[in-house]
PDB file of C-alpha atoms in Angstrom:
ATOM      1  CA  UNK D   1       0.000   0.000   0.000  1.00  0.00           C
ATOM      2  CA  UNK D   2       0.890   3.732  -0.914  1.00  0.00           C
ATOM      3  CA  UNK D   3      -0.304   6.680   0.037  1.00  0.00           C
ATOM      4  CA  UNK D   4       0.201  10.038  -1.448  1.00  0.00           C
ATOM      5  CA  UNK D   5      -0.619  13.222   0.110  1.00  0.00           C
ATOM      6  CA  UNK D   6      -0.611  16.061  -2.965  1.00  0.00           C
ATOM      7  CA  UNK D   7      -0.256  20.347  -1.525  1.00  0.00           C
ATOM      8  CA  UNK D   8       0.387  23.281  -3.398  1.00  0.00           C
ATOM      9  CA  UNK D   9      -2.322  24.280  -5.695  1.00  0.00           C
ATOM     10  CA  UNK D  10      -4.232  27.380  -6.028  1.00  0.00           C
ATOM     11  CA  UNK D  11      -5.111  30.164  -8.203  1.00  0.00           C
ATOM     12  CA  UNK D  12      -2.504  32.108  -9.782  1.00  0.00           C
ATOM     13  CA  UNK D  13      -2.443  34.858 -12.362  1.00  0.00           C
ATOM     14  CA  UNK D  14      -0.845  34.398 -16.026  1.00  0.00           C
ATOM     15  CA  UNK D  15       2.498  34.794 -16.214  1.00  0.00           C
ATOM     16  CA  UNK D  16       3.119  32.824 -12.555  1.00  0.00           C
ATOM     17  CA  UNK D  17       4.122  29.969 -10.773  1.00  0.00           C
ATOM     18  CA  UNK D  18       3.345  27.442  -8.610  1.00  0.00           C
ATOM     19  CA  UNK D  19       4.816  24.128  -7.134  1.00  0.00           C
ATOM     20  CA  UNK D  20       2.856  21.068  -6.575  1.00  0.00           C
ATOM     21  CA  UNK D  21       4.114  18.738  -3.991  1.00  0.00           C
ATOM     22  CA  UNK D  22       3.534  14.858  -3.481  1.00  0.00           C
ATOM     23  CA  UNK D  23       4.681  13.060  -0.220  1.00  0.00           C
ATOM     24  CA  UNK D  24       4.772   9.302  -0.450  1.00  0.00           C
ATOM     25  CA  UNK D  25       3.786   7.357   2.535  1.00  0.00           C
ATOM     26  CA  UNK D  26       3.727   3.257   2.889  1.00  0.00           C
ATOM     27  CA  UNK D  27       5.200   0.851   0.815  1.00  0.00           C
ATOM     28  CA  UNK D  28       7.690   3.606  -0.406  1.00  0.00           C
ATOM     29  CA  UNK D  29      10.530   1.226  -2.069  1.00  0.00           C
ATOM     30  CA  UNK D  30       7.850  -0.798  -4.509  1.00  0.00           C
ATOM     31  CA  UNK D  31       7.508   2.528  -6.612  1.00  0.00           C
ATOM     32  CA  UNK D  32       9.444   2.340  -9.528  1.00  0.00           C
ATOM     33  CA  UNK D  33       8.232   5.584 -11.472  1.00  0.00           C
ATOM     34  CA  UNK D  34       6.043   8.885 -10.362  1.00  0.00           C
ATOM     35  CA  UNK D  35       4.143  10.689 -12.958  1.00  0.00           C
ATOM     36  CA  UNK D  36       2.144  13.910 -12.771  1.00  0.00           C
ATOM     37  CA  UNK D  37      -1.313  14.492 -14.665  1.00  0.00           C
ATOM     38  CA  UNK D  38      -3.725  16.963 -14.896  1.00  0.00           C
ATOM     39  CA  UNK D  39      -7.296  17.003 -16.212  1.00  0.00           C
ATOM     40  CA  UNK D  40      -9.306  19.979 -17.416  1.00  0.00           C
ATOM     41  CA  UNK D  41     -12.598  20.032 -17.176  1.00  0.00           C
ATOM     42  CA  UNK D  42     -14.778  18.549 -19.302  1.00  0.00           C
ATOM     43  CA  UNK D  43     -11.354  16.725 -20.425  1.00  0.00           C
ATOM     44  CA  UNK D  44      -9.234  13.317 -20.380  1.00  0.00           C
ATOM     45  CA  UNK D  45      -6.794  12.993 -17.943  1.00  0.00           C
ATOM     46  CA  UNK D  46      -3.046  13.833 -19.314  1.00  0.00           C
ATOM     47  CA  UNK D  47       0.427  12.559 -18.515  1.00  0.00           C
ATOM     48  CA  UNK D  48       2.318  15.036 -18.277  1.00  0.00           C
ATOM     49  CA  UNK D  49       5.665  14.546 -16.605  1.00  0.00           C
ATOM     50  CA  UNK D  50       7.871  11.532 -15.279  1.00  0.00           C
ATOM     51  CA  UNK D  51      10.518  10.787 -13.519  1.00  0.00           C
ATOM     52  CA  UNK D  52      12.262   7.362 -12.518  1.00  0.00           C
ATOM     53  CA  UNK D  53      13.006   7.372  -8.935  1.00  0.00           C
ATOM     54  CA  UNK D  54      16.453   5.274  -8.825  1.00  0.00           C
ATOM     55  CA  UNK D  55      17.888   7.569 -11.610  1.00  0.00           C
ATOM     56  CA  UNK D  56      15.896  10.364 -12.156  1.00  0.00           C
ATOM     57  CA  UNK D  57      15.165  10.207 -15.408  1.00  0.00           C
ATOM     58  CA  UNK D  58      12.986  12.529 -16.440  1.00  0.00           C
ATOM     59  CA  UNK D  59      10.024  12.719 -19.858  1.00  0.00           C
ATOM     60  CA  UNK D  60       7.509  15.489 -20.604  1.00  0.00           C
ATOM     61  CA  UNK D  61       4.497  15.856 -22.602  1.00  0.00           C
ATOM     62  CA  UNK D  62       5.275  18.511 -25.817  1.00  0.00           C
ATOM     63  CA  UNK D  63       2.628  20.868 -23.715  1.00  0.00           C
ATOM     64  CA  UNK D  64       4.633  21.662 -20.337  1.00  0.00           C
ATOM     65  CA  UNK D  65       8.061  20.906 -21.867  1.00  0.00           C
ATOM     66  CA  UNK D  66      10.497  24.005 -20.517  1.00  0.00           C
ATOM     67  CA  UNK D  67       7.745  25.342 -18.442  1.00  0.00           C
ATOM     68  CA  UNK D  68       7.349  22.828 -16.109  1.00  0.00           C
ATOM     69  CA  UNK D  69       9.953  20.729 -14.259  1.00  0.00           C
ATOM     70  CA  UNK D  70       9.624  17.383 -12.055  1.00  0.00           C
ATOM     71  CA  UNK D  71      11.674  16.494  -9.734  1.00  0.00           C
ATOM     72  CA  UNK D  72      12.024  14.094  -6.521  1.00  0.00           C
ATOM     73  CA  UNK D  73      13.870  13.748  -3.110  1.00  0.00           C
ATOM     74  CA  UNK D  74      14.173  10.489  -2.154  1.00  0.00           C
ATOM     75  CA  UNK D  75      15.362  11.625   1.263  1.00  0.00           C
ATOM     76  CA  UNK D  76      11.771  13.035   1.784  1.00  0.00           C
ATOM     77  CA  UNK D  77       9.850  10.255  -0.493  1.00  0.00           C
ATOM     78  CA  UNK D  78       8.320  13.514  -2.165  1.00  0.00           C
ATOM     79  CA  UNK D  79       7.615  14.617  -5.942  1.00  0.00           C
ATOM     80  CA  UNK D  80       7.472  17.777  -7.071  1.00  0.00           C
ATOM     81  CA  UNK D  81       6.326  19.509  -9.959  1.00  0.00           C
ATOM     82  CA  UNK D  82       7.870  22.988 -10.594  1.00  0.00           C
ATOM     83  CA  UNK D  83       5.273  25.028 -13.308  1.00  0.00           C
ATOM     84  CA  UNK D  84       6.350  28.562 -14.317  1.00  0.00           C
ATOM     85  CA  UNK D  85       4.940  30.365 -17.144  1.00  0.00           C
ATOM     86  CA  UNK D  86       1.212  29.449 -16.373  1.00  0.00           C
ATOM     87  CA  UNK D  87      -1.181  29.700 -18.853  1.00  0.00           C
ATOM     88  CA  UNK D  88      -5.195  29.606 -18.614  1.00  0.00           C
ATOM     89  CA  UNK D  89      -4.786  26.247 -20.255  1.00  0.00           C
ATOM     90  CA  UNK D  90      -2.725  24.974 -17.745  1.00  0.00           C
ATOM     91  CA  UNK D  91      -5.974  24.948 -15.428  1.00  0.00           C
ATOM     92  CA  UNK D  92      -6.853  21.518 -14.352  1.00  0.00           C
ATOM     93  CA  UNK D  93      -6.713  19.127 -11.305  1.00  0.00           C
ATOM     94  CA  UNK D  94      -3.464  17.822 -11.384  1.00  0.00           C
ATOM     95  CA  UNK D  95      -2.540  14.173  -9.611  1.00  0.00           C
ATOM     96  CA  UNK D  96       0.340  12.496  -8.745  1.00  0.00           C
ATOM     97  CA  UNK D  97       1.125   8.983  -9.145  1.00  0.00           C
ATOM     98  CA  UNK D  98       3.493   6.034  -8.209  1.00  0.00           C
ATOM     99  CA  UNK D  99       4.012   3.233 -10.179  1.00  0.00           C
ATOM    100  CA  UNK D 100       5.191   0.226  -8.935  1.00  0.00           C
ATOM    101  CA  UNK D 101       8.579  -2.277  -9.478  1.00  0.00           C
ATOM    102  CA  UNK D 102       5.602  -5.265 -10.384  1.00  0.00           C
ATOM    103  CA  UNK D 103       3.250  -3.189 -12.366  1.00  0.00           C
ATOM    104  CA  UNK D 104       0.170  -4.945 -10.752  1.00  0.00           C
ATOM    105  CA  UNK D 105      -0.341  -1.941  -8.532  1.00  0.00           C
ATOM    106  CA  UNK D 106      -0.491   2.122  -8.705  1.00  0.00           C
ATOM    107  CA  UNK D 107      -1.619   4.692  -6.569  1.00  0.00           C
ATOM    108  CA  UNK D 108      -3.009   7.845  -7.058  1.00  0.00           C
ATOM    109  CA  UNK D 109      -3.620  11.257  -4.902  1.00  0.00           C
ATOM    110  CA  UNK D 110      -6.318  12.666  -4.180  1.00  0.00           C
ATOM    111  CA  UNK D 111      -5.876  15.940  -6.779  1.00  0.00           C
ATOM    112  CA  UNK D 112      -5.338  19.539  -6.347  1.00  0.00           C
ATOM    113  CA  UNK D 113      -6.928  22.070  -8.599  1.00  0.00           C
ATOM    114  CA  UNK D 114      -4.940  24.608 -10.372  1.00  0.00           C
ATOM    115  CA  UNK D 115      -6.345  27.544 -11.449  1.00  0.00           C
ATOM    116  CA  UNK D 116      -4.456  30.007 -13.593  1.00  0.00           C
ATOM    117  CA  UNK D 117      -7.065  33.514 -14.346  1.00  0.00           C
ATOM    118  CA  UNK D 118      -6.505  36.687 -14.161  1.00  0.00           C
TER     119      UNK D 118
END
């Protein structure tokens, strides 16, 4: 079992940032990979960031690429998601999620909305 506990979200104007946060509680060494998503409304939900936890490798979606940046500390078992240069597009509930060594299990938070209006 995992748990993730997602913080950081809120309204923000064009033109600003905000970082998500996603701390990782339970079974903490059976996650392999942690992805961010988002989903507009009225939209599907969108990968769009990865990272590999024992390396750090990192892939984006073409959308956020050089705008937004994930990252983890290990240390902390917490994900982050950097965004800067926030567009009303960018508004959506964005989730975290850890993906596991055995791929029979993954684990989602709960969502935090992200609002970007001016």
């Amino acid at each position: 079992q995992v748990q993730l506990l997602e913080s950081g979200g809120g309204l923000v104007q064009p033109g600003g940032s905000l970082r998500l946060s996603c701390a990782a509680a339970g079974s903490i060494f059976s996650i392999n990979v942690m992805a961010w998503y988002r989903q507009p409304p009225g939209k599907e939900r969108e990968l769009i960031a990865s990272i590999s936890i024992g390396g750090g490798r990192t892939n984006y979606a073409d959308s956020v690429r050089g705008r937004f940046t994930i990252s983890r500390d290990n240390a902390k078992h917490t994900l982050y998601l950097q965004m800067n240069s926030l567009q009303p597009d960018d508004t959506a509930v964005y989730y975290c999620k850890a993906y596991t060594y055995s791929g029979h299990e993954d684990y989602w938070g709960q969502g935090t909305q992200v609002t970007v209006s001016s």
